[in-house]
C-alpha angles and dihedrals in degrees: 000000000000118000097030141068116270113249089245087061098040114154121255112275132196114282143088119322089240093066107119119281107236098176133141132187143134126249139144144200142198110324121221091221132024107239105029103095081217089118118143088255148075137163153259136043160003146316110197125164102269138150117302137182143133123293118267094237127053111275113235122235107281094238112025103035088214095247141083118267115252108258089217093058092124097048120105116226117218125251112304094011119159120227111214100201140003125260111267138176143091120327112241135169134273143059117310137217097048098340125120118281114223137200107279092202091080134051139046116001113241107212133208101226091205092065108010087239121143107243098188141324127254123188118229112249108252127218095272089049093052091046090051093050092049092046091052091048091049092049092048090049095050098040106032124359106049090053095045108112118253089241092055093046089050091052093051091048090052088053089051090052088052090053090054091053093046091051095041098120095047094047090048090051090053091050090048095048099038102033101027096240120159109251098248092049092048091052092049090053091054089051091052091048090055090049090052091053090050090050093053091045086062093041090056088074098045115116113255111181147062138226119223134206110266142174119276111286093021128099118197125189142152126221138166125247130196116262097223127235112022123197114212112199109189139195131236101240097072100016099171102026099053092043088055091050089060100036096049094049094046094048094045092059095048103267130127121229140219106190125199114193120203112281091241097052114032101130103089093043090049091053091047091054092047090052093045089058086073091061110026128065115260113280097018092105123020135162132219126187139214144063137279097335093053090048091049091052091053095046093049099041110116093219095053102097100187139010125212112194134183117186144083124338091243091054091044091057090054092049090050091049094051093045091044091061087066096036087245118162116240136189114211126195102180144163133326143193098186124199125222111198116199122188125199092248094057126108091265096193093054091043092051092052090049093048091053091048090047098056101031101040112119084004089295093301097129130112089219094048111143096229100153114068113195107188135181108260091227090067099023099114094039094048096045088051090054092050092046092051093052095043092046091056094058115107119233113201152104114336093232092059107096089213093061118112099173124034126192129297116254097259146006089250090057092052091047091049092054093048092049093051091051091048091052092051092049091050088052092055105270121144110241118206117196128178115281113287094014124118101170133058092219120077117182120183111171092358094294128149099255132156131179122239106268133196117205109194120195100002113171110261093243095058124106091242090064102032110032132070100240098179090220137098095275119133121195117203132204129172126224135196104196138032090246092053091049091054092047091052091047089055094046091110139075090229128088109178103118143346138182134204129192121199141135092218112097094202092050091047090053092046095050092043088060099036103048110099102222138111091235122036124183120194116199089344138062138212101011107159130167130181088233094062121078116224135192142158138247132217114358090353091083139238139265129074131269125195127357129058095306091066085083088073093067099043099044138043126223118246130190118213131191118193120191113205090198108045113224092015 
């Protein structure tokens, strides 16, 4: 689907504000512990008001699957094999793909954020379990995977993409139950994940090297070689999708992977790894579970060659420090507090729809969420009113309800943090705009962790609402008078993940497109993301590349080779 926006990220179209939100993105927020990856964040994309609806087939129970697990789950089909049905069965604890299976009746409670109910329990992987998973991955790398031909790796990845599509409804149900995602959005994210795997299946066969002029009898070339065992530490806002971004790239380029999902949202990743065991050789893809301690064990393990982390900036610093002690390369996709600059000559209707999508998509739990609106003073009141009307029409409710636009936040702490930031801004003189008839930020049907979309207009620039990534549908607004002031306000942040500008002036659009300091810049659009385009952050939003052809740079290392055709020449 190169060259266009994925359906899960489709731009806002004309229609009622209650049309389903089919967004996707990745954001984060403060993390309760530094190495978990269980930050209130994630990454990538867009929630624009798109078509919604329930899936065509019955959605399995989000925990049990309602079917017996295939007894051949650990067999490896041959090239071109067809898998008749997805893996199903109860979710239990432990590492997968050859790792020990543990008693799922004990361990960390995995909570449904829509109700606060414990879905199941999953023990944290202890130090011997992490060591075992890494040892299996290292053995698989040295004995099987690194020497598997690119064509064969590509074929197995295509089979993995097929598994994702076969298991779409079940994976979507897990994302709905464990991460609180509305059903249509969850299904679109599974679709995008499968597209990402297909892209990296193709990329596995792309040429990556150069030949160089050399003396007679000497051949000189450079190539890229896999790094080895990669640890993928993932966030809770896009549990499956962001894990797949890392897994697919690492596997395509000949690495093996130990993935650690966020402690709050392990269920879809666990099912993915179980299913992948039917396609991939043992040890090529394993999962470990837990929080900060599990992440620390991965970062510090001598046989983990590279760490890819998505989460908060605070947690990213800790990951970088632990990896730095061993001179271990790390890719960091971290926080954001993205500006959206709107000029008076912009298409204000289109801009308003995009602003609403940008701060409410995935219930605001996106690293690229456009949570700082910087609007031309000449249209400030008019534009804020448009945004408030659209945001106020969105429906907050249970993820299984097809009318729902915004599901719950990931935790009670996340909802409390958002409410406290809004309260602080109000006490400091900001105007707080809630949906019609609402007086509180919190909204709690069935004990879930819900908040309403909130606009905070005129918050002082030292408040949390303006400065911190809240990972919630909270939009801060500031007015500007000049282009220079708009740019200064846009850059009034330590982050540099994404930015957007809306204007009808071509010269201004070109200028801001160049001047905005962010890894992703959208001009008169927002949230476009394709698996073919590499993305990264600036400043405190991290470094390293995700997606696209440049992902190869993180998962391989360059090597120079000289070959003498006449030894001892």
